Amino acid sequence: MELPQFKHRVLAKIQPELETLLAQNLKQLEADALNDPIQLSEILENRLTHFWSPIQHLHAVCSTPELRKIYLACLPLLSDYGTALSHNEKLYQAYLKAPQNRITELAIRDFKLSGIALSPEKKQRYADIDKALSELSTKYGENILEATQEWKYQATPEELAGIPDNILPEDHMLTLDAPCYMAVQKYAVSRELREKCYKAYVTRASELDGGKHDNAPLMEKIMTLRQEQAALLGFKNYAEYSLATKMAKKPQEVLDFLNNLITSAKPVAMRELKRLEEFAGHALQPWDMAFYSEKLQKQFYEIDEEQLRPYFPVDHVISELFNLMEAVFGLEIKKLEGIETWHPDVKVFEIKSPKAVFYMDLYVRKNKREGAWMDDYCSRYKKPDGTLQIPVAFLTCNFRAPTKDQPALLTHDEVITLFHEFGHGLHHMLTQIDRIDISGMNNVPWDAVELPSQFMENFCWNKDVLKKLSKHYKTAESLPDDLIQKMIAAKQFNSGLYLMRQLEFGLFDFELHLTSKPVMDILNTVRQKTAVIKSPDYNRSPNTFSHIFDGGYDAGYYSYLWAEVLSCDAFALFEETGIFNQKTGQDYINKLLSQGGSEDIGILFKNFRGREPNNKAFLKSWGLLA
């Protein structure tokens, strides 16, 4: 079992070692391209991934100025290498001559999308754009991290009134890290403090926070280059280019999908806003929404997220998550000891069958990228010598760490986040496909890749599962039935407002990649259609929209909702047959989850569900069914 090394990596050696490895790969490519192109591509990719993925991961979870500098210096090398592969005529011809199957079809498609058929001049321009986009995206992410870390505000005890003691920073120093920012927005009685933090949050990495980390010029450059790249390949716009590898086939299909949901959700959202304003007794601003939503939800259902937190100690939640996986999918998971990690908080686990390993890094800390994500060290792969490489995954979150007085406690939202990322992990780890190109999440369309993660979220709303997941860290009691009923009832509270926010993101992203208008102009046009409450003119949310400028969701943010329609429909079968029905669980894994990119996702879904997907379960889960 080969696992990554972190502590013994000499930073000064990373770049020269990478240069040597890339040169070795290109030399082997030149010598062997005409033999077996699939096998050769797998060997080269596997070798590079083993070297680079731990470095990429360290850059995300414990970055330092020295590592950042080395990482940035390596990106152009990787970009050049990627271009050399995707423009290698010999390898392309080998794929064209190889027996046609799913892998060769996908490879030929990707060769064409990377400009293999362009003239030498256009090919070079395409490569230059690729390299520039990689560097610009990384700089965009760096700007957000640095802008977030630089803002601090020393609050007075009076200003912090309303924020529960257990989530107050001990030194009363406020930051823009998500847990701290959300605590202020949800609980601070001081409207001035909420607005102050809101303004700082939505002007990060813009000309309004000092301009040192302004992402606006980077965004305009990124958009110009993306549109030029699409045009080089003969597409009308970048959105069309993006859909060439997705489940949705045409831009109008995506626009119709989003606009139909806006039609369903906006009237509900407007009613929810009216109810909130009547409750508050005045017109609301964006920095009021979380505060009054929390208060009204508490009044309606007599619950808030902090009240639930003591019931979800991290270690118990993880233990019960593993028990659930055994009950539904027959998976046996155990902790591994003595494995090298990048931080003392990281824990390592093994799935016994099919064999896989995953690392859990759950707590927020300095120099760690915000958010939650799943990444991988390597994919399942049967090597040329017949040995089987097992998949290895990294699961990363940013929960509040334990203190000397209490263990790490999760809100219910954070439990959902954990299940979500674990769903991605299962997709990677439970694959039965032995070829890297179609193993796990590889070559699963981007707009379906969230299906397994969102599928897992549904368990967090099931009464029987909630009973098991919850165990008060002081009393050891499970959530009482009445509280669970209130949670489930509260699930659809302000769901229209939340959905409209997601639809705004999705439509903004897609419209942005359909045209070449300035970023803020497009956002303002989209907001006329989606906004239920006006954002202040100083709001610069695109400047921190990492998903589409530094996260791979460009012209693909709609994927979250698209995949949620699929995931709700898939989970509905479990509700019909019994939540712990192992036959349904095995069908889900065998027919859908384990098949990776080996077949069109629409066919795999139909194999599992017995029919085409529909959005009835999705609309029901959001409370949008008329």
Coordinates of C-alpha atoms in Angstrom, one line a residue, residues 176-571:
L176 CA -13.2 37.2 8.0
D177 CA -12.7 33.4 8.4
A178 CA -16.1 31.8 7.6
P179 CA -16.9 30.5 11.1
C180 CA -16.2 33.9 12.7
Y181 CA -17.9 35.9 10.0
M182 CA -21.1 33.8 10.1
A183 CA -21.2 34.0 13.9
V184 CA -21.3 37.8 13.6
Q185 CA -23.9 37.8 10.8
K186 CA -26.3 35.4 12.6
Y187 CA -26.0 36.5 16.2
A188 CA -24.6 40.0 16.7
V189 CA -27.3 42.4 18.0
S190 CA -25.2 45.3 16.8
R191 CA -26.4 46.2 13.3
E192 CA -23.4 48.4 12.8
L193 CA -21.0 45.5 13.6
R194 CA -22.9 43.2 11.2
E195 CA -22.7 45.8 8.4
K196 CA -19.0 46.5 9.1
C197 CA -18.1 42.8 8.8
Y198 CA -20.5 42.4 5.8
K199 CA -18.8 45.3 4.0
A200 CA -15.3 43.9 4.7
Y201 CA -16.4 40.4 3.6
V202 CA -18.0 41.5 0.2
T203 CA -15.2 43.9 -0.7
R204 CA -12.3 41.5 -0.1
A205 CA -9.8 41.3 -2.9
S206 CA -11.3 44.4 -4.6
E207 CA -10.3 48.0 -5.1
L208 CA -12.4 48.9 -2.0
D209 CA -10.2 47.0 0.5
G210 CA -7.0 48.9 -0.3
G211 CA -6.5 47.5 -3.8
K212 CA -3.4 45.6 -3.0
H213 CA -5.2 42.3 -3.7
D214 CA -7.7 43.5 -6.2
N215 CA -9.0 40.6 -8.3
A216 CA -11.0 42.7 -10.8
P217 CA -8.2 43.0 -13.4
L218 CA -7.5 39.3 -13.1
M219 CA -11.2 38.4 -13.7
E220 CA -11.4 40.5 -16.8
K221 CA -8.1 38.9 -18.1
I222 CA -9.4 35.4 -17.3
M223 CA -12.7 36.0 -19.1
T224 CA -11.0 37.5 -22.2
L225 CA -8.6 34.6 -22.4
R226 CA -11.4 32.0 -21.9
Q227 CA -13.5 33.5 -24.7
E228 CA -10.4 33.6 -27.0
Q229 CA -9.6 30.0 -26.2
A230 CA -13.1 28.9 -27.1
A231 CA -13.1 30.9 -30.3
L232 CA -9.8 29.2 -31.4
L233 CA -11.6 25.8 -31.2
G234 CA -14.6 27.1 -33.2
F235 CA -17.1 27.6 -30.4
K236 CA -19.3 30.7 -30.3
N237 CA -18.5 31.2 -26.6
Y238 CA -16.8 29.6 -23.6
A239 CA -20.1 28.3 -22.3
E240 CA -20.5 26.1 -25.5
Y241 CA -16.9 24.9 -25.1
S242 CA -17.5 24.0 -21.4
L243 CA -20.6 22.0 -22.2
A244 CA -18.6 19.8 -24.7
T245 CA -17.7 17.6 -21.7
K246 CA -20.8 17.9 -19.6
M247 CA -24.2 16.1 -19.2
A248 CA -26.1 19.2 -20.5
K249 CA -25.4 19.6 -24.2
K250 CA -26.5 23.1 -25.2
P251 CA -26.4 26.5 -23.5
Q252 CA -30.1 26.9 -23.9
E253 CA -30.7 23.7 -22.0
V254 CA -28.9 25.2 -19.0
L255 CA -30.6 28.6 -19.3
D256 CA -34.0 26.9 -19.4
F257 CA -33.1 24.7 -16.4
L258 CA -32.1 27.8 -14.3
N259 CA -34.9 30.0 -15.5
N260 CA -37.6 27.4 -14.8
L261 CA -36.2 27.1 -11.3
I262 CA -36.3 30.9 -10.9
T263 CA -40.0 30.8 -11.9
S264 CA -40.7 28.2 -9.2
A265 CA -38.6 29.8 -6.5
K266 CA -38.9 33.5 -6.8
P267 CA -42.5 33.9 -5.6
V268 CA -41.7 31.7 -2.6
A269 CA -38.6 33.8 -1.9
M270 CA -40.6 37.1 -2.1
R271 CA -43.1 35.7 0.4
E272 CA -40.3 34.7 2.7
L273 CA -38.7 38.1 2.5
K274 CA -42.1 39.8 3.3
R275 CA -42.5 37.5 6.3
L276 CA -39.0 38.4 7.5
E277 CA -39.5 42.1 7.2
E278 CA -42.8 41.9 9.0
F279 CA -41.0 40.1 11.8
A280 CA -38.2 42.6 11.9
G281 CA -40.5 45.6 11.7
H282 CA -38.4 47.3 9.0
A283 CA -37.0 46.9 5.5
L284 CA -34.0 44.6 5.6
Q285 CA -30.5 44.9 4.2
P286 CA -28.2 42.0 3.3
W287 CA -26.4 42.2 6.7
D288 CA -29.8 41.7 8.4
M289 CA -30.9 38.6 6.6
A290 CA -29.0 35.9 8.6
F291 CA -29.7 37.7 11.9
Y292 CA -33.5 37.9 11.5
S293 CA -33.7 34.5 9.7
E294 CA -32.0 32.9 12.7
K295 CA -34.3 34.7 15.1
L296 CA -37.5 33.9 13.2
Q297 CA -36.5 30.3 12.6
K298 CA -35.8 30.0 16.4
Q299 CA -39.3 31.5 17.1
F300 CA -41.0 29.2 14.5
Y301 CA -39.2 26.1 15.4
E302 CA -37.5 27.0 18.7
I303 CA -34.2 25.8 17.4
D304 CA -31.0 27.4 16.3
E305 CA -27.7 25.9 15.0
E306 CA -25.8 26.6 18.2
Q307 CA -28.5 24.8 20.2
L308 CA -27.9 21.7 18.1
R309 CA -24.1 21.9 18.2
P310 CA -23.6 20.1 21.6
Y311 CA -25.4 17.0 20.1
F312 CA -22.8 16.6 17.3
P313 CA -19.4 15.9 18.7
V314 CA -17.1 15.2 15.8
D315 CA -15.8 11.9 16.9
H316 CA -19.3 10.5 17.5
V317 CA -20.6 11.8 14.2
I318 CA -17.7 10.2 12.3
S319 CA -18.2 6.9 14.1
E320 CA -21.9 6.9 13.3
L321 CA -21.2 7.9 9.7
F322 CA -19.0 4.8 9.4
N323 CA -21.7 2.6 11.0
L324 CA -24.3 4.0 8.5
M325 CA -21.9 3.1 5.6
E326 CA -21.7 -0.4 6.9
A327 CA -25.5 -0.7 7.4
V328 CA -26.4 0.7 3.9
F329 CA -23.5 -0.2 1.7
G330 CA -21.8 -3.0 3.7
L331 CA -18.5 -1.0 4.1
E332 CA -16.1 -1.7 6.9
I333 CA -14.0 1.3 7.9
K334 CA -11.2 1.3 10.5
K335 CA -8.7 3.9 11.7
L336 CA -5.0 3.5 10.7
E337 CA -2.3 4.4 13.2
G338 CA 1.3 5.5 12.6
I339 CA 0.6 7.0 9.1
E340 CA 2.6 10.1 8.2
T341 CA 0.4 13.2 7.9
W342 CA 0.9 17.0 7.4
H343 CA -0.7 18.0 10.7
P344 CA -1.3 16.3 14.1
D345 CA -5.1 16.8 13.8
V346 CA -5.2 14.7 10.6
K347 CA -6.6 11.1 11.0
V348 CA -6.2 8.3 8.5
F349 CA -8.8 5.6 7.7
E350 CA -9.1 2.5 5.6
I351 CA -12.1 0.9 3.8
K352 CA -11.5 -2.8 4.0
S353 CA -13.4 -3.8 0.7
P354 CA -13.0 -2.5 -1.9
K355 CA -9.7 -1.4 -0.3
A356 CA -9.1 2.3 -0.1
V357 CA -7.5 4.9 2.2
F358 CA -8.6 8.4 3.2
Y359 CA -7.2 11.2 5.3
M360 CA -9.5 13.6 7.3
D361 CA -8.4 17.1 8.0
L362 CA -11.3 18.8 9.7
Y363 CA -10.3 21.9 11.5
V364 CA -9.8 25.6 10.6
R365 CA -6.3 26.9 11.0
K366 CA -4.0 29.6 9.6
N367 CA -2.6 29.2 6.1
K368 CA -5.3 26.7 5.2
R369 CA -7.6 27.4 2.3
E370 CA -11.2 28.1 3.4
G371 CA -14.1 25.8 2.5
A372 CA -14.5 22.1 2.3
W373 CA -13.3 19.7 -0.5
M374 CA -12.3 16.2 -1.5
D375 CA -9.0 15.7 -3.4
D376 CA -7.1 12.6 -4.2
Y377 CA -3.5 11.2 -4.1
C378 CA -4.1 8.4 -6.6
S379 CA -6.9 6.5 -8.4
R380 CA -7.7 2.9 -8.6
Y381 CA -5.5 1.4 -11.3
K382 CA -4.4 -2.0 -12.4
K383 CA -0.8 -1.5 -13.4
P384 CA 0.9 -3.2 -16.3
D385 CA 2.5 -5.8 -14.0
G386 CA -1.0 -6.8 -12.8
T387 CA -0.8 -5.2 -9.3
L388 CA -3.8 -3.2 -8.2
Q389 CA -3.2 0.4 -7.0
I390 CA -5.8 1.3 -4.4
P391 CA -7.5 4.8 -4.4
V392 CA -6.4 7.3 -1.7
A393 CA -8.4 10.4 -0.9
F394 CA -8.0 13.6 1.1
L395 CA -11.2 15.0 2.9
T396 CA -10.8 18.5 4.0
C397 CA -13.1 20.8 6.1
N398 CA -12.8 24.0 8.2
F399 CA -14.7 23.2 11.4
R400 CA -14.0 24.8 14.7
A401 CA -11.3 22.9 16.5
P402 CA -11.7 21.4 20.0
T403 CA -10.7 23.5 23.0
K404 CA -9.4 22.5 26.4
D405 CA -12.9 22.7 27.7
Q406 CA -14.9 20.9 25.1
P407 CA -14.5 18.6 22.1
A408 CA -15.0 19.7 18.5
L409 CA -18.8 20.2 18.1
L410 CA -20.6 20.5 14.7
T411 CA -23.6 22.4 13.7
H412 CA -26.1 20.4 11.7
D413 CA -25.0 22.3 8.6
E414 CA -21.5 21.2 9.3
V415 CA -22.6 17.6 9.6
I416 CA -24.2 18.0 6.2
T417 CA -20.9 19.4 4.9
L418 CA -19.0 16.3 6.3
F419 CA -21.5 13.9 4.6
H420 CA -21.2 15.9 1.4
E421 CA -17.4 15.6 1.1
F422 CA -17.6 12.0 2.2
G423 CA -19.9 11.3 -0.7
H424 CA -17.2 12.7 -3.1
G425 CA -14.8 10.4 -1.3
L426 CA -17.0 7.3 -1.8
H427 CA -17.2 8.2 -5.5
H428 CA -13.4 8.1 -5.7
M429 CA -12.8 5.2 -3.5
L430 CA -15.6 2.7 -4.3
T431 CA -14.9 2.5 -8.0
Q432 CA -14.6 -0.9 -9.6
I433 CA -13.0 0.5 -12.7
D434 CA -9.3 -0.4 -13.1
R435 CA -8.4 2.2 -15.9
I436 CA -7.3 5.6 -14.5
D437 CA -9.0 7.6 -17.3
I438 CA -12.5 6.4 -16.3
S439 CA -11.9 5.3 -12.7
G440 CA -13.7 7.0 -9.8
M441 CA -14.6 10.6 -10.7
N442 CA -12.4 10.7 -13.8
N443 CA -14.4 11.6 -16.9
V444 CA -17.6 11.9 -14.9
P445 CA -19.3 15.0 -16.4
W446 CA -18.9 18.0 -14.2
D447 CA -22.6 18.6 -13.9
A448 CA -23.1 15.1 -12.5
V449 CA -20.1 14.9 -10.3
E450 CA -22.0 16.4 -7.3
L451 CA -24.6 13.6 -7.5
P452 CA -22.9 11.3 -5.0
S453 CA -22.0 14.1 -2.5
Q454 CA -25.5 15.7 -2.5
F455 CA -27.0 12.2 -2.3
M456 CA -25.2 11.7 1.0
E457 CA -26.7 14.9 2.4
N458 CA -30.2 13.4 2.4
F459 CA -29.2 11.0 5.2
C460 CA -28.7 14.0 7.5
W461 CA -32.5 14.7 7.3
N462 CA -33.7 11.2 8.1
K463 CA -35.1 10.8 11.7
D464 CA -33.6 7.3 12.3
V465 CA -30.2 8.5 11.1
L466 CA -30.3 11.7 13.1
K467 CA -31.1 9.7 16.3
K468 CA -27.9 7.7 15.8
L469 CA -25.7 10.7 14.7
S470 CA -26.5 12.8 17.7
K471 CA -25.1 12.3 21.2
H472 CA -24.9 15.3 23.5
Y473 CA -21.3 15.7 24.6
K474 CA -22.3 16.2 28.3
T475 CA -25.4 14.1 28.8
A476 CA -24.9 11.5 26.0
E477 CA -28.5 11.9 25.0
S478 CA -29.7 11.7 21.4
L479 CA -31.7 14.5 19.9
P480 CA -35.2 14.4 21.3
D481 CA -38.0 13.5 18.8
D482 CA -39.7 16.9 19.0
L483 CA -36.4 18.6 18.2
I484 CA -35.8 16.3 15.2
Q485 CA -39.4 17.1 14.0
K486 CA -38.7 20.8 14.2
M487 CA -35.4 20.4 12.4
I488 CA -37.0 18.6 9.5
A489 CA -39.8 21.1 9.4
A490 CA -37.3 23.9 9.5
K491 CA -35.4 22.4 6.6
Q492 CA -37.6 24.3 4.1
F493 CA -37.5 27.6 6.1
N494 CA -36.4 30.4 3.7
S495 CA -35.6 27.7 1.2
G496 CA -36.8 30.0 -1.6
L497 CA -34.4 32.7 -0.5
Y498 CA -31.5 30.3 -0.3
L499 CA -32.4 28.8 -3.7
M500 CA -32.6 32.2 -5.4
R501 CA -29.1 32.9 -4.1
Q502 CA -27.8 29.7 -5.7
L503 CA -29.7 30.5 -8.9
E504 CA -28.1 34.0 -8.9
F505 CA -24.6 32.4 -8.7
G506 CA -25.5 29.8 -11.4
L507 CA -27.0 32.3 -13.8
F508 CA -24.3 34.9 -13.3
D509 CA -21.6 32.3 -14.0
F510 CA -23.3 31.0 -17.1
E511 CA -24.2 34.4 -18.6
L512 CA -20.7 35.5 -17.9
H513 CA -19.3 32.8 -20.1
L514 CA -21.9 33.4 -22.9
T515 CA -20.9 37.0 -23.5
S516 CA -17.9 39.3 -23.3
K517 CA -19.5 42.1 -21.3
P518 CA -17.8 43.4 -18.1
V519 CA -18.2 41.2 -15.0
M520 CA -20.2 43.7 -12.9
D521 CA -22.5 44.6 -15.7
I522 CA -23.5 41.0 -16.1
L523 CA -23.9 40.6 -12.4
N524 CA -26.2 43.6 -12.2
T525 CA -28.3 42.3 -15.1
V526 CA -28.7 38.9 -13.5
R527 CA -29.6 40.4 -10.2
Q528 CA -32.5 42.2 -11.8
K529 CA -33.9 38.8 -12.5
T530 CA -32.9 37.0 -9.3
A531 CA -32.5 39.4 -6.5
V532 CA -35.2 39.6 -3.8
I533 CA -33.2 42.1 -1.8
K534 CA -30.9 44.8 -3.3
S535 CA -27.2 44.4 -2.8
P536 CA -25.3 47.6 -2.0
D537 CA -23.3 49.1 -4.8
Y538 CA -20.0 48.3 -3.0
N539 CA -20.7 44.6 -3.1
R540 CA -17.9 42.9 -5.1
S541 CA -18.8 39.3 -4.6
P542 CA -17.3 38.2 -8.0
N543 CA -13.9 39.1 -6.6
T544 CA -14.1 36.1 -4.2
F545 CA -16.1 33.7 -6.4
S546 CA -13.4 31.1 -6.2
H547 CA -15.6 28.3 -7.7
I548 CA -15.5 29.9 -11.2
F549 CA -12.2 31.7 -11.2
D550 CA -10.1 29.3 -9.3
G551 CA -12.1 26.1 -8.7
G552 CA -13.0 24.5 -12.0
Y553 CA -16.7 25.5 -12.0
D554 CA -16.4 28.0 -14.9
A555 CA -19.7 27.9 -16.8
G556 CA -20.5 25.0 -14.5
Y557 CA -21.9 26.4 -11.3
Y558 CA -25.3 25.4 -12.4
S559 CA -24.0 21.8 -11.9
Y560 CA -24.8 21.9 -8.1
L561 CA -28.5 22.3 -8.8
W562 CA -28.4 20.0 -11.9
A563 CA -26.8 17.3 -9.8
E564 CA -29.1 17.9 -6.9
V565 CA -32.1 17.0 -9.1
L566 CA -30.3 13.7 -9.9
S567 CA -29.4 13.1 -6.2
C568 CA -32.9 13.8 -4.9
D569 CA -34.3 11.4 -7.5
A570 CA -31.7 8.7 -6.6
F571 CA -32.4 9.1 -2.8

